[in-house]
CSV table of C-alpha atoms and ligand atoms in Angstrom, one decimal:
chain,number,residue,atom,x,y,z
V,126,MET,CA,-12.9,-19.5,-8.1
V,127,LYS,CA,-9.7,-20.3,-6.3
V,128,ILE,CA,-7.4,-17.3,-6.2
V,129,HIS,CA,-3.8,-17.2,-4.8
V,130,PHE,CA,-2.5,-13.8,-3.7
V,131,LEU,CA,1.3,-13.4,-3.4
V,132,SER,CA,2.6,-10.4,-1.5
V,133,ALA,CA,5.5,-9.3,0.7
V,134,GLU,CA,3.0,-7.6,3.1
V,135,CYS,CA,-0.4,-8.3,4.6
V,136,TYR,CA,-2.3,-6.5,7.3
V,137,PRO,CA,-2.3,-7.2,10.3
V,138,ALA,CA,0.7,-9.6,9.9
V,139,ALA,CA,3.3,-7.3,8.5
V,140,LYS,CA,2.7,-3.7,7.2
V,141,THR,CA,4.8,-0.9,5.9
V,142,GLY,CA,2.1,0.8,3.8
V,143,GLY,CA,-0.9,0.5,1.6
V,144,LEU,CA,0.1,-2.8,0.0
V,145,ALA,CA,-0.6,-4.6,3.3
V,146,ASP,CA,-3.9,-2.9,3.8
V,147,VAL,CA,-5.1,-4.0,0.3
V,148,VAL,CA,-3.8,-7.6,0.6
V,149,GLY,CA,-5.3,-7.9,4.1
V,150,ALA,CA,-8.8,-6.6,3.0
V,151,LEU,CA,-9.6,-7.4,-0.6
V,152,PRO,CA,-9.6,-11.2,-0.1
V,153,LYS,CA,-12.4,-10.9,2.5
V,154,TYR,CA,-14.5,-9.0,0.0
V,155,LEU,CA,-13.7,-11.4,-2.8
V,156,ASN,CA,-14.7,-14.3,-0.6
V,157,ALA,CA,-18.0,-12.6,0.0
V,158,LEU,CA,-18.5,-12.7,-3.8
V,159,GLY,CA,-17.9,-16.5,-3.8
V,160,CYS,CA,-14.1,-16.6,-4.4
V,161,GLU,CA,-11.8,-18.7,-2.2
V,162,VAL,CA,-8.7,-16.5,-1.7
V,163,SER,CA,-5.5,-17.8,-0.1
V,164,VAL,CA,-2.7,-15.3,0.7
V,165,PHE,CA,1.0,-16.3,0.5
V,166,MET,CA,3.6,-14.2,2.2
V,167,PRO,CA,7.0,-14.6,3.8
V,168,LYS,CA,7.2,-15.5,7.5
V,169,TYR,CA,9.0,-12.6,9.3
V,170,HIS,CA,10.4,-12.6,12.8
V,171,MET,CA,7.9,-9.9,13.8
V,172,PRO,CA,5.6,-9.9,16.8
V,173,TRP,CA,2.4,-10.9,15.1
V,174,PHE,CA,3.9,-14.1,13.7
V,175,PHE,CA,5.0,-15.4,17.1
V,176,GLU,CA,1.4,-15.2,18.5
V,177,GLN,CA,-0.3,-17.4,15.8
V,178,GLN,CA,-1.3,-21.0,15.7
V,179,TYR,CA,0.0,-22.8,12.5
V,180,VAL,CA,-0.7,-25.9,10.6
V,181,SER,CA,2.4,-27.3,9.0
V,182,GLU,CA,1.8,-27.8,5.2
V,183,TYR,CA,5.1,-28.5,3.4
V,184,ILE,CA,8.9,-28.6,3.8
V,185,GLY,CA,11.0,-28.1,0.7
V,186,ASN,CA,14.4,-27.0,-0.5
V,187,PHE,CA,16.3,-25.8,-3.6
V,188,ASN,CA,19.6,-24.4,-4.7
V,189,LEU,CA,19.7,-20.7,-4.9
V,190,GLY,CA,22.8,-20.2,-6.9
V,191,ASN,CA,25.5,-21.8,-4.8
V,192,GLU,CA,23.4,-21.7,-1.7
V,193,TYR,CA,21.2,-24.5,-0.3
V,194,VAL,CA,17.9,-23.1,0.8
V,195,SER,CA,15.3,-24.9,2.8
V,196,PHE,CA,11.8,-23.6,3.6
V,197,HIS,CA,8.7,-24.5,5.6
V,198,VAL,CA,5.1,-23.5,4.6
V,199,GLU,CA,2.6,-23.1,7.3
V,200,ARG,CA,-1.1,-22.2,7.2
V,201,ILE,CA,-3.3,-20.1,9.4
V,202,ASP,CA,-6.9,-20.9,9.3
V,203,LYS,CA,-9.6,-18.9,7.6
V,204,GLU,CA,-11.4,-18.0,10.9
V,205,LYS,CA,-8.5,-15.8,11.9
V,206,LEU,CA,-8.4,-13.2,9.1
V,207,GLY,CA,-11.3,-14.2,6.8
V,208,PHE,CA,-9.1,-15.9,4.3
V,209,TYR,CA,-6.4,-18.6,4.4
V,210,LEU,CA,-2.9,-17.2,5.1
V,211,TYR,CA,0.1,-19.3,4.1
V,212,VAL,CA,3.4,-18.1,5.5
V,213,ILE,CA,6.7,-19.3,4.1
V,214,ASP,CA,9.5,-19.5,6.5
V,215,ILE,CA,12.9,-19.3,4.8
V,216,PRO,CA,15.7,-19.3,7.4
V,217,GLY,CA,18.5,-16.9,6.6
V,218,LYS,CA,16.2,-14.8,4.4
V,219,PHE,CA,13.1,-13.7,6.2
V,220,ASP,CA,13.8,-14.4,9.9
V,221,ARG,CA,14.3,-10.7,10.5
V,222,ASN,CA,12.4,-8.0,12.4
V,223,GLY,CA,11.4,-5.9,9.4
V,224,VAL,CA,9.8,-6.4,5.9
V,225,TYR,CA,12.4,-4.5,3.8
V,226,ALA,CA,14.6,-2.9,6.4
V,227,ASP,CA,15.9,-3.5,9.9
V,228,ALA,CA,13.3,-2.3,12.3
V,229,SER,CA,15.8,-0.8,14.7
V,230,THR,CA,18.3,0.9,12.3
V,231,GLY,CA,16.0,1.6,9.4
V,232,ILE,CA,18.7,0.3,7.1
V,233,PHE,CA,17.4,-1.6,4.0
V,234,PHE,CA,18.5,-5.2,3.7
V,235,GLY,CA,21.1,-5.7,1.0
V,236,ASP,CA,19.9,-9.1,-0.3
V,237,GLU,CA,16.5,-8.1,-1.6
V,238,VAL,CA,17.1,-10.0,-4.9
V,239,GLU,CA,17.9,-13.3,-3.2
V,240,ARG,CA,15.0,-12.9,-0.7
V,241,ASN,CA,12.4,-12.2,-3.4
V,242,ILE,CA,13.5,-15.0,-5.6
V,243,ALA,CA,13.6,-17.5,-2.7
V,244,PHE,CA,10.1,-16.5,-1.8
V,245,GLN,CA,8.8,-16.9,-5.3
V,246,ARG,CA,10.5,-20.2,-5.9
V,247,ALA,CA,9.3,-21.6,-2.5
V,248,TYR,CA,5.7,-20.7,-3.5
V,249,LEU,CA,6.0,-22.3,-7.0
V,250,ASP,CA,7.7,-25.4,-5.6
V,251,PHE,CA,4.9,-25.7,-3.0
V,252,VAL,CA,1.9,-25.1,-5.3
V,253,ASN,CA,3.4,-27.5,-7.8
V,254,THR,CA,2.7,-30.3,-5.4
V,255,TRP,CA,-1.1,-29.4,-5.2
V,256,THR,CA,-3.6,-31.6,-6.9
V,257,ASP,CA,-6.2,-28.9,-7.0
V,258,LEU,CA,-4.4,-26.0,-8.7
V,259,PRO,CA,-5.6,-22.4,-8.3
V,260,ASP,CA,-7.8,-20.8,-11.0
V,261,VAL,CA,-5.8,-17.6,-10.9
V,262,ILE,CA,-2.4,-16.5,-9.4
V,263,HIS,CA,-2.6,-12.8,-8.5
V,264,ASN,CA,0.8,-11.2,-7.8
V,265,HIS,CA,1.3,-7.9,-6.1
V,266,ASP,CA,4.3,-5.6,-6.9
V,267,HIS,CA,7.8,-6.4,-8.0
V,268,HIS,CA,8.6,-8.8,-5.2
V,269,THR,CA,6.4,-11.4,-6.8
V,270,GLY,CA,6.9,-10.2,-10.4
V,271,LEU,CA,8.9,-13.2,-11.7
V,272,VAL,CA,6.2,-15.7,-10.9
V,273,PRO,CA,4.4,-15.4,-14.3
V,274,PHE,CA,7.6,-15.9,-16.2
V,275,LEU,CA,8.8,-18.8,-14.1
V,276,ALA,CA,5.5,-20.5,-14.0
V,277,GLY,CA,5.2,-20.3,-17.7
V,278,ASN,CA,8.8,-21.1,-18.8
V,279,CYS,CA,10.5,-23.4,-16.4
V,280,PRO,CA,10.3,-27.2,-17.2
V,281,GLN,CA,9.9,-28.0,-13.5
V,282,TYR,CA,6.7,-25.9,-13.3
V,283,GLN,CA,5.2,-27.3,-16.5
V,284,ARG,CA,2.0,-28.1,-14.6
V,285,LEU,CA,1.5,-24.4,-13.7
V,286,LYS,CA,2.0,-23.1,-17.2
V,287,ASN,CA,-1.7,-22.5,-18.0
V,288,ILE,CA,-2.8,-20.9,-14.8
V,289,PRO,CA,-3.9,-17.4,-15.6
V,290,THR,CA,-1.9,-14.6,-13.8
V,291,VAL,CA,-2.9,-11.1,-12.8
V,292,PHE,CA,-0.4,-8.5,-11.7
V,293,THR,CA,-1.3,-5.5,-9.6
V,294,ILE,CA,1.0,-2.5,-9.4
V,295,HIS,CA,0.8,-0.8,-6.1
V,296,ASN,CA,4.0,1.2,-6.6
V,297,GLN,CA,5.8,1.3,-9.9
V,298,ALA,CA,8.7,3.3,-8.6
V,299,TYR,CA,10.2,0.1,-7.2
V,300,GLN,CA,11.0,-2.4,-10.0
V,301,GLY,CA,13.4,-4.8,-8.2
V,302,SER,CA,15.8,-4.9,-11.3
V,303,PHE,CA,19.1,-6.7,-11.1
V,304,ASP,CA,22.0,-7.7,-13.3
V,305,TRP,CA,21.9,-10.6,-15.6
V,306,ASN,CA,25.0,-12.1,-14.0
V,307,ARG,CA,22.7,-13.2,-11.1
V,308,GLN,CA,20.4,-15.3,-13.3
V,309,ASN,CA,21.9,-18.4,-11.6
V,310,LEU,CA,19.6,-17.6,-8.7
V,311,LEU,CA,16.7,-18.7,-11.0
V,312,PRO,CA,15.5,-22.2,-11.7
V,313,ARG,CA,16.3,-23.6,-15.2
V,314,TYR,CA,14.1,-21.9,-17.8
V,315,ASP,CA,13.7,-21.8,-21.6
V,316,SER,CA,16.6,-19.5,-22.3
V,317,TRP,CA,15.3,-18.3,-25.7
V,318,LYS,CA,12.5,-16.7,-23.8
V,319,SER,CA,14.8,-14.6,-21.6
V,320,GLY,CA,13.7,-11.4,-23.3
V,321,MET,CA,10.5,-11.7,-21.3
V,322,MET,CA,12.5,-10.9,-18.1
V,323,ASP,CA,14.6,-8.2,-19.6
V,324,TRP,CA,14.2,-4.5,-19.6
V,325,GLN,CA,17.1,-2.3,-20.8
V,326,GLY,CA,19.7,-5.0,-20.2
V,327,ARG,CA,18.7,-6.1,-16.8
V,328,ILE,CA,16.3,-8.6,-15.3
V,329,ASN,CA,13.4,-6.5,-14.3
V,330,PRO,CA,10.7,-8.3,-12.3
V,331,LEU,CA,8.2,-5.5,-12.5
V,332,ALA,CA,8.6,-5.2,-16.3
V,333,SER,CA,8.6,-9.0,-16.7
V,334,SER,CA,5.3,-9.3,-14.9
V,335,VAL,CA,3.8,-6.5,-17.0
V,336,LYS,CA,4.8,-8.5,-20.1
V,337,CYS,CA,3.9,-12.0,-18.9
V,338,SER,CA,0.8,-11.5,-16.8
V,339,TRP,CA,-2.5,-12.2,-18.5
V,340,LYS,CA,-4.0,-9.0,-17.1
V,341,LEU,CA,-2.4,-5.9,-15.5
V,342,THR,CA,-4.1,-3.7,-13.0
V,343,THR,CA,-3.0,-0.5,-11.1
V,344,VAL,CA,-4.6,0.7,-8.0
V,345,SER,CA,-6.4,3.7,-9.6
V,346,PRO,CA,-7.5,4.6,-13.1
V,347,SER,CA,-5.6,7.9,-13.2
V,348,TYR,CA,-2.3,6.1,-12.2
V,349,MET,CA,-2.7,3.7,-15.1
V,350,GLU,CA,-2.9,6.7,-17.5
V,351,GLU,CA,0.1,8.5,-15.8
V,352,LEU,CA,2.3,5.4,-16.1
V,353,LYS,CA,1.9,5.6,-19.9
V,354,VAL,CA,3.5,9.0,-19.8
V,355,LYS,CA,5.9,8.8,-16.9
V,356,SER,CA,7.2,5.6,-15.4
V,357,PHE,CA,10.9,5.6,-15.0
V,358,GLY,CA,11.7,4.2,-18.5
V,359,LEU,CA,8.7,1.8,-18.8
V,360,GLU,CA,6.4,4.2,-20.7
V,361,TRP,CA,6.6,2.3,-24.0
V,362,LEU,CA,5.9,-0.9,-22.2
V,363,PHE,CA,2.7,0.4,-20.5
V,364,ASN,CA,1.5,1.7,-23.8
V,365,SER,CA,2.1,-1.5,-25.6
V,366,GLU,CA,0.4,-3.6,-22.9
V,367,ALA,CA,-2.6,-1.2,-22.6
V,368,PHE,CA,-4.9,-3.7,-24.2
V,369,LYS,CA,-4.8,-5.9,-21.1
V,370,SER,CA,-4.6,-3.1,-18.5
V,371,VAL,CA,-7.2,-1.7,-16.2
V,372,GLY,CA,-7.0,0.7,-13.3
V,373,ILE,CA,-9.2,-0.3,-10.3
V,374,LEU,CA,-9.5,2.2,-7.4
V,375,ASN,CA,-8.5,0.6,-4.0
V,376,GLY,CA,-11.1,0.5,-1.4
V,377,ILE,CA,-10.8,0.5,2.4
V,378,ASP,CA,-11.6,-2.1,5.0
V,379,THR,CA,-14.6,-0.4,6.6
V,380,VAL,CA,-14.7,-2.9,9.4
V,381,VAL,CA,-11.0,-2.3,10.5
V,382,TRP,CA,-11.4,1.4,9.8
V,383,ASN,CA,-14.5,2.3,11.6
V,384,PRO,CA,-14.7,5.4,13.9
V,385,LYS,CA,-17.6,3.7,15.6
V,386,THR,CA,-15.7,0.6,16.7
V,387,ASP,CA,-12.0,1.2,16.0
V,388,SER,CA,-10.2,-0.9,18.6
V,389,TYR,CA,-7.2,1.6,18.7
V,390,LEU,CA,-9.5,4.4,20.0
V,391,ASP,CA,-10.6,4.9,23.6
V,392,HIS,CA,-13.6,7.0,22.4
V,393,HIS,CA,-15.9,6.1,19.6
V,394,LEU,CA,-18.1,8.0,17.2
V,395,LYS,CA,-21.7,7.9,18.4
V,396,LYS,CA,-24.0,10.5,16.7
V,397,ASP,CA,-22.1,13.7,16.8
V,398,ILE,CA,-19.0,13.7,14.6
V,399,HIS,CA,-17.9,17.1,15.9
V,400,ALA,CA,-17.9,15.9,19.5
V,401,PHE,CA,-16.0,12.8,18.4
V,402,LYS,CA,-13.4,14.9,16.6
V,403,LEU,CA,-13.1,17.4,19.4
V,404,HIS,CA,-12.5,14.7,22.0
V,405,HIS,CA,-9.6,13.3,19.9
V,406,LYS,CA,-8.2,16.7,18.9
V,407,LYS,CA,-8.0,17.7,22.6
V,408,SER,CA,-6.4,14.5,23.6
V,409,LEU,CA,-3.8,14.8,20.8
V,410,LEU,CA,-3.0,18.3,21.8
V,411,GLU,CA,-3.1,17.8,25.6
V,412,GLY,CA,0.1,18.9,27.2
V,413,THR,CA,1.4,20.6,24.1
V,414,GLY,CA,1.4,24.3,23.3
V,415,LEU,CA,-1.0,23.9,20.3
V,416,ASP,CA,-4.3,25.7,20.5
V,417,PHE,CA,-7.2,23.3,19.9
V,418,THR,CA,-9.5,26.1,18.6
V,419,GLN,CA,-7.2,26.5,15.6
V,420,PRO,CA,-7.4,24.2,12.6
V,421,LEU,CA,-5.2,21.1,12.9
V,422,MET,CA,-3.6,19.9,9.7
V,423,THR,CA,-1.7,16.6,9.7
V,424,PHE,CA,0.5,14.3,7.6
V,425,ILE,CA,0.8,10.6,8.0
V,426,GLY,CA,3.2,8.6,5.8
V,427,ARG,CA,6.6,7.6,4.6
V,428,PHE,CA,9.2,10.4,4.3
V,429,ALA,CA,9.9,9.5,0.7
V,430,ALA,CA,10.2,11.7,-2.4
V,431,GLU,CA,7.1,10.2,-3.9
V,432,LYS,CA,5.1,11.4,-0.9
V,433,GLY,CA,6.5,14.9,-1.1
V,434,ALA,CA,7.4,14.8,2.6
V,435,ASP,CA,10.5,17.0,1.8
V,436,LEU,CA,8.1,19.8,1.0
V,437,LEU,CA,6.4,19.7,4.4
V,438,PRO,CA,9.0,21.9,6.2
V,439,GLN,CA,8.6,24.8,3.8
V,440,ILE,CA,4.8,24.4,3.6
V,441,MET,CA,4.5,24.5,7.4
V,442,GLU,CA,7.0,27.3,7.9
V,443,GLN,CA,5.5,29.5,5.1
V,444,SER,CA,2.0,28.8,6.4
V,445,ILE,CA,3.1,30.0,9.9
V,446,LEU,CA,4.9,33.0,8.6
V,447,ASN,CA,1.8,33.9,6.4
V,448,GLY,CA,-0.2,34.0,9.6
V,449,GLN,CA,-2.6,31.2,8.5
V,450,HIS,CA,-3.1,30.0,12.1
V,451,ILE,CA,-3.0,26.4,11.1
V,452,ASN,CA,-1.2,23.9,13.5
V,453,PHE,CA,0.5,20.8,12.3
V,454,ILE,CA,1.2,17.2,13.4
V,455,ILE,CA,3.5,15.1,11.4
V,456,LEU,CA,3.7,11.3,11.8
V,457,GLY,CA,6.2,9.4,9.8
V,458,THR,CA,9.7,8.0,9.2
V,459,GLY,CA,12.1,7.7,6.3
V,460,ASP,CA,14.6,10.0,4.8
V,461,LYS,CA,16.9,11.1,7.6
V,462,GLY,CA,17.3,14.6,6.2
V,463,VAL,CA,13.5,15.1,6.2
V,464,GLU,CA,13.2,13.7,9.7
V,465,TYR,CA,15.9,16.1,10.9
V,466,GLN,CA,14.2,19.1,9.2
V,467,ILE,CA,10.8,18.3,10.6
V,468,LYS,CA,12.2,17.8,14.1
V,469,ALA,CA,14.0,21.1,13.8
V,470,LEU,CA,10.9,22.9,12.7
V,471,ALA,CA,8.9,21.4,15.6
V,472,ALA,CA,11.7,22.7,17.9
V,473,ARG,CA,11.5,26.1,16.4
V,474,TYR,CA,7.7,26.4,16.6
V,475,PRO,CA,6.8,24.3,19.6
V,476,ASN,CA,3.3,25.9,19.8
V,477,ARG,CA,2.6,25.2,16.1
V,478,VAL,CA,4.2,21.9,15.1
V,479,ILE,CA,4.5,18.4,16.6
V,480,ALA,CA,6.7,15.8,15.0
V,481,HIS,CA,6.2,12.1,15.8
V,482,ILE,CA,9.2,10.5,14.0
V,483,MET,CA,8.0,6.9,14.2
V,484,TYR,CA,5.7,4.3,12.7
V,485,ASN,CA,2.7,3.9,15.0
V,486,GLU,CA,-0.6,2.4,13.9
V,487,ALA,CA,-2.5,3.4,17.1
V,488,LEU,CA,-1.3,7.0,16.9
V,489,SER,CA,-2.2,7.1,13.2
V,490,ARG,CA,-5.8,6.2,14.1
V,491,LYS,CA,-5.9,9.0,16.8
V,492,ILE,CA,-4.6,11.5,14.3
V,493,TYR,CA,-7.1,10.5,11.6
V,494,SER,CA,-9.8,11.0,14.3
V,495,GLY,CA,-8.6,14.3,15.8
V,496,SER,CA,-7.4,16.2,12.7
V,497,ASP,CA,-9.4,18.8,10.8
V,498,PHE,CA,-7.3,18.4,7.6
V,499,LEU,CA,-4.8,15.8,6.2
V,500,ILE,CA,-2.3,17.1,3.7
V,501,MET,CA,-0.8,14.9,0.9
V,502,PRO,CA,1.7,16.8,-1.3
V,503,SER,CA,2.5,13.5,-3.1
V,504,ARG,CA,4.6,13.7,-6.3
V,505,VAL,CA,3.3,10.2,-7.2
V,506,GLU,CA,0.3,8.6,-5.7
V,507,PRO,CA,-0.8,5.2,-7.2
V,508,CYS,CA,-3.9,5.3,-5.1
V,509,GLY,CA,-3.3,6.5,-1.6
V,510,LEU,CA,-5.4,5.2,1.2
V,511,ASN,CA,-4.7,8.0,3.7
V,512,GLN,CA,-7.2,10.3,2.1
V,513,MET,CA,-9.9,7.6,2.2
V,514,TYR,CA,-9.2,6.9,5.9
V,515,ALA,CA,-9.3,10.6,6.6
V,516,LEU,CA,-12.7,11.0,4.9
V,517,ARG,CA,-14.0,8.0,6.9
V,518,TYR,CA,-13.0,9.7,10.1
V,519,GLY,CA,-14.4,13.1,9.1
V,520,THR,CA,-11.0,14.7,8.2
V,521,ILE,CA,-10.7,16.8,5.1
V,522,PRO,CA,-8.0,15.9,2.6
V,523,VAL,CA,-5.9,18.7,1.1
V,524,VAL,CA,-4.1,16.9,-1.8
V,525,HIS,CA,-2.1,17.2,-5.0
V,526,ASN,CA,-4.4,16.4,-7.9
V,527,ILE,CA,-2.7,13.2,-9.2
V,528,GLY,CA,-3.2,9.5,-9.4
V,529,GLY,CA,-5.6,8.0,-6.9
V,530,LEU,CA,-6.0,11.4,-5.2
V,531,LYS,CA,-7.5,12.7,-8.4
V,532,ASP,CA,-9.9,9.8,-8.5
V,533,SER,CA,-11.1,10.0,-4.9
V,534,VAL,CA,-11.0,13.6,-3.6
V,535,PHE,CA,-13.3,16.2,-5.1
V,536,GLU,CA,-12.9,19.9,-4.7
V,537,PHE,CA,-15.3,21.5,-2.2
V,538,ASP,CA,-17.3,24.3,-3.8
V,539,GLY,CA,-19.2,25.5,-0.8
V,540,LYS,CA,-21.9,22.8,-1.3
V,541,THR,CA,-20.5,19.7,-2.9
V,542,GLY,CA,-17.1,18.1,-2.7
V,543,CYS,CA,-15.0,16.7,0.1
V,544,GLY,CA,-11.5,18.3,0.0
V,545,PHE,CA,-9.1,20.8,-1.4
V,546,LYS,CA,-6.7,20.2,-4.2
V,547,PHE,CA,-3.7,21.8,-5.8
V,548,LYS,CA,-2.9,21.2,-9.4
V,549,ASN,CA,0.8,21.8,-9.3
V,550,LEU,CA,3.3,21.1,-6.5
V,551,GLU,CA,4.2,24.8,-6.2
V,552,LEU,CA,4.4,26.4,-2.7
V,553,GLY,CA,2.0,29.2,-3.7
V,554,GLU,CA,-0.7,26.8,-5.0
V,555,ILE,CA,-0.3,24.5,-2.0
V,556,LEU,CA,-0.7,27.5,0.4
V,557,TYR,CA,-3.7,28.7,-1.5
V,558,ALA,CA,-5.3,25.3,-0.9
V,559,THR,CA,-4.4,25.4,2.8
V,560,HIS,CA,-5.8,28.9,2.9
V,561,LYS,CA,-9.2,27.7,1.5
V,562,ALA,CA,-9.2,24.9,4.0
V,563,LYS,CA,-8.6,27.4,6.9
V,564,GLU,CA,-11.4,29.7,5.5
V,565,ALA,CA,-13.8,26.8,5.5
V,566,TYR,CA,-12.8,25.8,9.1
V,567,TYR,CA,-13.6,29.3,10.4
V,568,SER,CA,-17.1,29.3,8.8
V,569,PRO,CA,-18.9,26.7,11.0
V,570,ALA,CA,-21.9,26.1,8.8
V,571,THR,CA,-19.7,25.6,5.7
V,572,PHE,CA,-17.4,23.3,7.7
V,573,LYS,CA,-20.3,21.2,8.9
V,574,THR,CA,-21.4,20.7,5.3
V,575,LEU,CA,-17.8,19.8,4.3
V,576,VAL,CA,-17.4,17.2,7.1
V,577,LYS,CA,-20.9,15.8,6.2
V,578,ASN,CA,-19.8,15.4,2.6
V,579,ALA,CA,-16.6,13.7,3.7
V,580,LEU,CA,-18.5,11.2,5.8
V,581,ASN,CA,-20.8,10.5,2.9
V,582,MET,CA,-18.0,9.4,0.6
V,583,ASP,CA,-18.1,5.6,0.2
V,584,TYR,CA,-14.8,3.9,-0.6
V,585,SER,CA,-15.6,0.5,0.8
V,586,TRP,CA,-14.2,-2.5,-1.1
V,587,GLU,CA,-17.5,-3.9,-2.3
V,588,LYS,CA,-17.4,-2.0,-5.6
V,589,SER,CA,-13.8,-2.5,-6.4
V,590,ALA,CA,-13.9,-6.2,-5.4
V,591,LYS,CA,-16.5,-6.7,-8.1
V,592,SER,CA,-14.1,-5.2,-10.6
V,593,TYR,CA,-11.4,-7.7,-9.6
V,594,TYR,CA,-13.9,-10.5,-9.8
V,595,GLU,CA,-14.6,-9.4,-13.4
V,596,VAL,CA,-10.9,-9.5,-14.2
V,597,TYR,CA,-10.6,-13.0,-12.9
V,598,LYS,CA,-13.7,-14.2,-14.9
V,599,GLN,CA,-12.1,-12.7,-18.0
V,600,VAL,CA,-8.7,-14.4,-17.6
V,601,ILE,CA,-10.3,-17.8,-16.7
V,602,LYS,CA,-12.4,-17.5,-19.9
V,603,ASP,CA,-9.3,-16.7,-21.9
V,604,GLU,CA,-7.5,-19.8,-20.6
E,721,LIG,P1,2.1,3.8,0.7
E,721,LIG,O1,1.7,2.4,0.6
E,721,LIG,O2,2.6,4.3,-0.6
E,721,LIG,O3,3.0,4.1,1.8
E,721,LIG,P2,-0.7,4.4,1.2
E,721,LIG,O4,-1.4,5.7,1.3
E,721,LIG,O5,-1.2,3.4,0.1
E,721,LIG,O6,0.8,4.7,1.0
E,721,LIG,O7,-0.8,3.6,2.6
E,721,LIG,C1,-0.2,4.1,3.7
E,721,LIG,C2,-0.7,3.3,4.9
E,721,LIG,O8,0.4,3.3,5.9
E,721,LIG,C3,-1.9,3.9,5.6
E,721,LIG,O9,-2.6,2.9,6.3
E,721,LIG,C4,-1.2,4.8,6.6
E,721,LIG,O10,-2.0,5.1,7.7
E,721,LIG,C5,0.0,4.0,7.1
E,721,LIG,N1,1.2,4.7,7.6
E,721,LIG,C6,2.1,5.3,6.9
E,721,LIG,N2,3.1,5.8,7.7
E,721,LIG,C7,2.7,5.5,8.9
E,721,LIG,C8,3.2,5.8,10.2
E,721,LIG,N3,4.4,6.5,10.4
E,721,LIG,N4,2.6,5.3,11.3
E,721,LIG,C9,1.4,4.6,11.2
E,721,LIG,N5,0.8,4.4,10.0
E,721,LIG,C10,1.4,4.8,8.9
């Protein structure tokens, strides 16, 4: 089974979040099941790309509206990542230091539409030259959402028309929609089919892929159900396409995320999880005013409304004022107002709060290792990987009971369960959950059971990869 993955991100090449982790891990597990997965992504001007050896595959060009665009496809061999990685170099579009935003200023690029279309067209032009076509094209998120429509309805891609397509939504909040007056960026297509790209009077790549893909998946079963009720105007669409939809919970790469071998850590888990965690907790708190005997609760993630990062300042301050004796470390970047508030809180309570306003993979691993609890007050959580990484490193998630968090964290009842949950995003409920967490921490026998339960949770990709394999088998059968 030859599968093509298309994505804007892939770990370790370029990552801003969970999309990269999934695209960098799932192919390895699918290959183990007998698939042959190739990943296609843009070639960015980011450090990883400069260090690789490439095989040149194809040089092409097309007119993007009035602009002449040339591109170069290069391949990295399978030995490197466990799957073939094709990078598409499009000068003027992707030769930049960030995926969606400038790495130094944090300002989002203004030409997202042109970039995404250029990437998708370059892929289609390239694959159109192959003799041996893929069995399935698997697209990820809106950046690649026009591929099913274009492959199916452009005369120049006639050969690709019958290749089954699968679309996975990692984050539905971003749809990539743009005005119809920019349709000249697209190759010629059967204009009477234009409705398949439209949603509420705009070209909407995410909606188009939901309509045109043979099968639709989301990264957790609960998120799939939530989209039918609340999805920024697409509710009706998700209901009408329910017949071809399935939610598959993400897994984690247990080789890359392994406390026994993690290359980012200077100290690895041997037998005693508590000794491992204490080592990292002490090292995280060294030179700070935070007391390592008190529970340490952390947050890692984007400061975006969907992650509920704006709620963190009040959660932390109220917890401190309530005398919960919980200390906090926050690692993240994003909304400037939230960054400012979190820094201000760390300045006000230097013995209780540390703010790391940055993106730092190595530090994130140390935080997963040294924390007692990880808080996730997400408003929306398609799957969430942080809670799974936390569990793998013996850290207890305290989460809002939605989406993938609902499917992967189970309330601790003193014996079974691996975390604490709040049903509503209300300060009182959240603080009650942090209170329960603190109580468990101060009861050593209970806390040992809890950490043991966390380590026993198994979210490796093996199971979920089999579900994707079934999806592919089904669409190939339908061909
Ligand atoms: P999303 O993709 O919506 O941001 P996920 O939970 O699916 O959320 O994935 C987040 C991933 O990004 C995790 O691997 C997490 O550790 C990582 N991450 C997020 N913010 C940071 C940061 N500031 N520094 C390091 N890693 C981060």
